[in-house]
Amino acid sequence: MEIKNANICHDYLNGVIEGQEVITSTKILKDARHFYECDDKKLSDDTVMYEVYMYSQGNSKQRGNLNWGLTVMKPVYVNGECNMTRGHFHEDLDCAEFYFGLGGEGLLLLMDDANHCWAEKVEVGSVHHIDGTIAHRLINTGNEEFKVGACWNTTAGHDYERIEDHPFTVRVYKKEGTIVTEER
Ligand code: F6R
Ligand code: ZN
């Protein structure tokens, strides 16, 4: 019997996802300024906000195949508003997702189709199931890198347009060292 090495390696607590077929992308502030209520011109355009690592094996168009991912969010505040991912619904509302905390601390902001928002606290070891119909966004509320793993169907897709038309109705700030959530 042949014993093969794994295609990828994920050093959960101290590293990232590594392997030849891992796709990485970096979100810089220039492309994220519009997420925030109030821009901060003092922060430069090339400030790194978050990095996404993603691996999918096999045909990504085939239903049932899975992506394995990692999001690493920097501890950046834009006029006091916590660093957040763009956020999205899945295009295929039948496709759920798991998120799991791997470093730092933050929130998983969730929103249903009636624009009702709630959040789950994400910390090392926490596991979060996101129903396919629910919009999701990660928010770094800490002072260190916030690392969150994910597993989801390759056919889920990202519907960013829907979230831009119907934005999350809660914003998260750090004011005088305290996390404050504000409804909009
Ligand atoms: C995939 C997923 C994550 C996010 C990542 C970046 O369905 O939820 O891998 O894509 O956390 O967030 P967005 O895509 O909202 O910029
Ligand atoms: Zn998703």
mmCIF file of C-alpha atoms and ligand atoms in Angstrom:
data_model
loop_
_atom_site.group_PDB
_atom_site.id
_atom_site.type_symbol
_atom_site.label_atom_id
_atom_site.label_comp_id
_atom_site.label_asym_id
_atom_site.label_seq_id
_atom_site.Cartn_x
_atom_site.Cartn_y
_atom_site.Cartn_z
ATOM 1 C CA MET A 1 0.000 0.000 0.000
ATOM 2 C CA GLU A 2 1.212 3.443 -0.914
ATOM 3 C CA ILE A 3 1.156 5.974 1.909
ATOM 4 C CA LYS A 4 0.987 9.537 0.571
ATOM 5 C CA ASN A 5 1.697 12.858 2.217
ATOM 6 C CA ALA A 6 -1.237 15.213 2.719
ATOM 7 C CA ASN A 7 -1.689 17.823 -0.017
ATOM 8 C CA ILE A 8 -1.736 20.681 2.464
ATOM 9 C CA CYS A 9 -0.611 21.395 6.002
ATOM 10 C CA HIS A 10 -2.361 23.683 8.468
ATOM 11 C CA ASP A 11 -0.445 24.572 11.610
ATOM 12 C CA TYR A 12 -3.606 25.610 13.423
ATOM 13 C CA LEU A 13 -2.226 27.646 16.278
ATOM 14 C CA ASN A 14 1.072 29.012 14.992
ATOM 15 C CA GLY A 15 0.861 29.078 11.216
ATOM 16 C CA VAL A 16 -1.255 29.238 8.092
ATOM 17 C CA ILE A 17 -2.388 26.779 5.392
ATOM 18 C CA GLU A 18 0.589 25.689 3.302
ATOM 19 C CA GLY A 19 0.769 23.653 0.117
ATOM 20 C CA GLN A 20 1.290 24.079 -3.615
ATOM 21 C CA GLU A 21 -2.363 24.573 -4.472
ATOM 22 C CA VAL A 22 -3.218 26.994 -1.680
ATOM 23 C CA ILE A 23 -4.650 30.260 -3.013
ATOM 24 C CA THR A 24 -3.992 33.397 -0.983
ATOM 25 C CA SER A 25 -5.442 36.879 -1.227
ATOM 26 C CA THR A 26 -4.860 40.063 0.733
ATOM 27 C CA LYS A 27 -7.457 42.736 1.437
ATOM 28 C CA ILE A 28 -5.889 46.177 1.780
ATOM 29 C CA LEU A 29 -7.621 49.263 3.129
ATOM 30 C CA LYS A 30 -7.914 50.864 -0.321
ATOM 31 C CA ASP A 31 -10.415 48.128 -1.213
ATOM 32 C CA ALA A 32 -12.123 48.127 2.187
ATOM 33 C CA ARG A 33 -12.626 51.830 2.987
ATOM 34 C CA HIS A 34 -16.275 51.658 1.923
ATOM 35 C CA PHE A 35 -17.014 48.972 4.583
ATOM 36 C CA TYR A 36 -16.611 51.612 7.286
ATOM 37 C CA GLU A 37 -19.010 54.262 8.469
ATOM 38 C CA CYS A 38 -16.349 56.945 8.706
ATOM 39 C CA ASP A 39 -13.095 56.779 6.744
ATOM 40 C CA ASP A 40 -9.727 57.443 8.406
ATOM 41 C CA LYS A 41 -7.500 59.317 5.953
ATOM 42 C CA LYS A 42 -4.525 58.904 8.322
ATOM 43 C CA LEU A 43 -4.402 55.164 7.527
ATOM 44 C CA SER A 44 -2.587 54.465 4.272
ATOM 45 C CA ASP A 45 -4.269 52.757 1.324
ATOM 46 C CA ASP A 46 -1.915 49.779 1.527
ATOM 47 C CA THR A 47 -2.674 48.949 5.186
ATOM 48 C CA VAL A 48 -3.214 45.179 5.270
ATOM 49 C CA MET A 49 -6.660 44.437 6.732
ATOM 50 C CA TYR A 50 -6.940 40.670 6.248
ATOM 51 C CA GLU A 51 -5.500 37.700 4.398
ATOM 52 C CA VAL A 52 -7.487 34.725 3.136
ATOM 53 C CA TYR A 53 -5.964 31.285 2.447
ATOM 54 C CA MET A 54 -8.045 28.741 0.564
ATOM 55 C CA TYR A 55 -7.597 25.197 -0.632
ATOM 56 C CA SER A 56 -10.028 23.094 -2.644
ATOM 57 C CA GLN A 57 -9.299 19.648 -3.979
ATOM 58 C CA GLY A 58 -10.789 18.260 -7.168
ATOM 59 C CA ASN A 59 -13.385 19.854 -9.419
ATOM 60 C CA SER A 60 -14.695 22.940 -7.637
ATOM 61 C CA LYS A 61 -17.847 22.936 -9.815
ATOM 62 C CA GLN A 62 -18.834 19.504 -8.534
ATOM 63 C CA ARG A 63 -21.503 19.643 -5.835
ATOM 64 C CA GLY A 64 -20.340 18.160 -2.550
ATOM 65 C CA ASN A 65 -16.674 19.171 -2.838
ATOM 66 C CA LEU A 66 -15.263 21.254 -0.013
ATOM 67 C CA ASN A 67 -13.040 24.283 0.527
ATOM 68 C CA TRP A 68 -10.728 24.582 3.500
ATOM 69 C CA GLY A 69 -9.931 28.163 4.461
ATOM 70 C CA LEU A 70 -8.281 30.526 6.899
ATOM 71 C CA THR A 71 -8.831 34.239 7.449
ATOM 72 C CA VAL A 72 -6.172 36.240 9.313
ATOM 73 C CA MET A 73 -7.382 39.675 10.406
ATOM 74 C CA LYS A 74 -5.069 42.441 11.606
ATOM 75 C CA PRO A 75 -5.850 44.487 14.738
ATOM 76 C CA VAL A 76 -6.721 47.675 12.830
ATOM 77 C CA TYR A 77 -9.358 50.263 13.800
ATOM 78 C CA VAL A 78 -10.835 52.694 11.282
ATOM 79 C CA ASN A 79 -11.961 55.725 13.296
ATOM 80 C CA GLY A 80 -12.605 53.337 16.182
ATOM 81 C CA GLU A 81 -14.580 50.851 14.085
ATOM 82 C CA CYS A 82 -13.194 47.309 14.345
ATOM 83 C CA ASN A 83 -11.566 45.628 11.356
ATOM 84 C CA MET A 84 -14.123 43.502 9.540
ATOM 85 C CA THR A 85 -14.411 41.277 6.494
ATOM 86 C CA ARG A 86 -16.521 42.448 3.572
ATOM 87 C CA GLY A 87 -19.218 39.944 4.564
ATOM 88 C CA HIS A 88 -21.518 38.004 2.263
ATOM 89 C CA PHE A 89 -24.451 35.710 1.702
ATOM 90 C CA HIS A 90 -23.709 32.515 -0.188
ATOM 91 C CA GLU A 91 -25.040 32.437 -3.753
ATOM 92 C CA ASP A 92 -26.337 28.920 -3.107
ATOM 93 C CA LEU A 93 -28.474 29.313 0.005
ATOM 94 C CA ASP A 94 -28.401 25.523 0.552
ATOM 95 C CA CYS A 95 -24.663 25.702 1.346
ATOM 96 C CA ALA A 96 -23.840 26.090 5.037
ATOM 97 C CA GLU A 97 -20.376 26.787 6.457
ATOM 98 C CA PHE A 98 -18.323 26.060 9.586
ATOM 99 C CA TYR A 99 -16.072 28.719 11.119
ATOM 100 C CA PHE A 100 -13.705 27.921 14.003
ATOM 101 C CA GLY A 101 -11.547 30.176 16.161
ATOM 102 C CA LEU A 102 -7.774 29.647 15.891
ATOM 103 C CA GLY A 103 -6.238 32.802 17.393
ATOM 104 C CA GLY A 104 -7.103 36.139 18.927
ATOM 105 C CA GLU A 105 -10.662 37.164 19.617
ATOM 106 C CA GLY A 106 -13.562 38.618 17.741
ATOM 107 C CA LEU A 107 -17.151 38.331 16.666
ATOM 108 C CA LEU A 108 -18.993 36.457 13.966
ATOM 109 C CA LEU A 109 -21.729 38.879 12.910
ATOM 110 C CA LEU A 110 -24.741 37.136 11.395
ATOM 111 C CA MET A 111 -27.793 38.530 9.598
ATOM 112 C CA ASP A 112 -30.968 36.845 8.370
ATOM 113 C CA ASP A 113 -33.096 37.804 5.371
ATOM 114 C CA ALA A 114 -35.209 40.154 7.545
ATOM 115 C CA ASN A 115 -31.995 42.169 8.256
ATOM 116 C CA HIS A 116 -31.972 40.982 11.892
ATOM 117 C CA CYS A 117 -28.390 40.792 13.226
ATOM 118 C CA TRP A 118 -26.856 38.864 16.079
ATOM 119 C CA ALA A 119 -23.313 37.724 16.867
ATOM 120 C CA GLU A 120 -21.329 34.818 18.265
ATOM 121 C CA LYS A 121 -18.112 35.289 20.216
ATOM 122 C CA VAL A 122 -15.175 33.679 18.388
ATOM 123 C CA GLU A 123 -12.169 32.524 20.414
ATOM 124 C CA VAL A 124 -9.592 29.747 20.199
ATOM 125 C CA GLY A 125 -11.500 26.460 20.066
ATOM 126 C CA SER A 126 -14.971 27.868 19.356
ATOM 127 C CA VAL A 127 -16.882 26.261 16.462
ATOM 128 C CA HIS A 128 -19.650 28.106 14.593
ATOM 129 C CA HIS A 129 -22.221 26.672 12.203
ATOM 130 C CA ILE A 130 -23.557 29.193 9.684
ATOM 131 C CA ASP A 131 -26.805 28.220 7.995
ATOM 132 C CA GLY A 132 -26.760 28.639 4.209
ATOM 133 C CA THR A 133 -29.348 31.437 4.318
ATOM 134 C CA ILE A 134 -27.424 33.628 6.791
ATOM 135 C CA ALA A 135 -25.041 36.483 5.907
ATOM 136 C CA HIS A 136 -21.722 36.389 7.790
ATOM 137 C CA ARG A 137 -18.910 38.795 8.609
ATOM 138 C CA LEU A 138 -15.866 38.453 10.914
ATOM 139 C CA ILE A 139 -14.841 41.319 13.201
ATOM 140 C CA ASN A 140 -11.511 41.588 15.059
ATOM 141 C CA THR A 141 -12.276 43.076 18.488
ATOM 142 C CA GLY A 142 -8.834 42.353 19.970
ATOM 143 C CA ASN A 143 -5.311 43.724 19.901
ATOM 144 C CA GLU A 144 -3.706 40.812 18.082
ATOM 145 C CA GLU A 145 -4.222 38.846 14.882
ATOM 146 C CA PHE A 146 -7.667 37.225 14.756
ATOM 147 C CA LYS A 147 -7.443 33.850 13.005
ATOM 148 C CA VAL A 148 -10.517 31.930 11.918
ATOM 149 C CA GLY A 149 -10.679 28.644 9.990
ATOM 150 C CA ALA A 150 -13.538 27.740 7.660
ATOM 151 C CA CYS A 151 -14.943 24.785 5.736
ATOM 152 C CA TRP A 152 -17.655 25.174 3.089
ATOM 153 C CA ASN A 153 -18.906 23.787 -0.212
ATOM 154 C CA THR A 154 -16.937 24.732 -3.328
ATOM 155 C CA THR A 155 -20.249 25.528 -5.037
ATOM 156 C CA ALA A 156 -21.476 27.963 -2.320
ATOM 157 C CA GLY A 157 -20.312 31.132 -4.099
ATOM 158 C CA HIS A 158 -20.188 34.634 -2.571
ATOM 159 C CA ASP A 159 -23.079 37.067 -3.022
ATOM 160 C CA TYR A 160 -21.468 40.401 -2.127
ATOM 161 C CA GLU A 161 -23.985 42.470 -4.075
ATOM 162 C CA ARG A 162 -26.851 41.409 -1.819
ATOM 163 C CA ILE A 163 -24.969 42.519 1.303
ATOM 164 C CA GLU A 164 -24.080 45.827 -0.320
ATOM 165 C CA ASP A 165 -27.779 46.405 -1.123
ATOM 166 C CA HIS A 166 -28.828 45.265 2.381
ATOM 167 C CA PRO A 167 -25.910 46.078 4.705
ATOM 168 C CA PHE A 168 -25.475 44.569 8.175
ATOM 169 C CA THR A 169 -27.601 46.582 10.603
ATOM 170 C CA VAL A 170 -25.030 46.527 13.420
ATOM 171 C CA ARG A 171 -21.604 48.195 13.597
ATOM 172 C CA VAL A 172 -18.897 47.335 16.130
ATOM 173 C CA TYR A 173 -16.577 49.945 17.663
ATOM 174 C CA LYS A 174 -13.914 50.024 20.334
ATOM 175 C CA LYS A 175 -14.477 53.117 22.494
ATOM 176 C CA GLU A 176 -12.099 53.846 25.375
ATOM 177 C CA GLY A 177 -11.045 50.190 25.379
ATOM 178 C CA THR A 178 -14.594 48.810 25.450
ATOM 179 C CA ILE A 179 -16.365 47.018 22.600
ATOM 180 C CA VAL A 180 -19.594 48.814 21.737
ATOM 181 C CA THR A 181 -22.210 47.577 19.248
ATOM 182 C CA GLU A 182 -24.446 50.111 17.543
ATOM 183 C CA GLU A 183 -27.662 49.425 15.610
ATOM 184 C CA ARG A 184 -28.215 51.286 12.378
HETATM 185 C C1 F6R B 1 -16.227 31.645 2.538
HETATM 186 C C2 F6R B 1 -16.078 32.462 3.763
HETATM 187 C C3 F6R B 1 -14.712 32.964 4.162
HETATM 188 C C4 F6R B 1 -14.625 34.438 3.726
HETATM 189 C C5 F6R B 1 -13.398 35.183 4.289
HETATM 190 C C6 F6R B 1 -13.309 36.615 3.779
HETATM 191 O O1 F6R B 1 -17.570 31.377 2.280
HETATM 192 O O2 F6R B 1 -17.037 32.809 4.422
HETATM 193 O O3 F6R B 1 -13.659 32.235 3.631
HETATM 194 O O4 F6R B 1 -14.664 34.491 2.320
HETATM 195 O O5 F6R B 1 -13.480 35.221 5.680
HETATM 196 O O6 F6R B 1 -14.545 37.271 3.929
HETATM 197 P P1 F6R B 1 -15.233 38.015 2.683
HETATM 198 O O7 F6R B 1 -15.287 36.985 1.582
HETATM 199 O O8 F6R B 1 -16.583 38.393 3.181
HETATM 200 O O9 F6R B 1 -14.339 39.162 2.343
HETATM 201 ZN ZN ZN B 2 -19.061 32.215 3.559
#
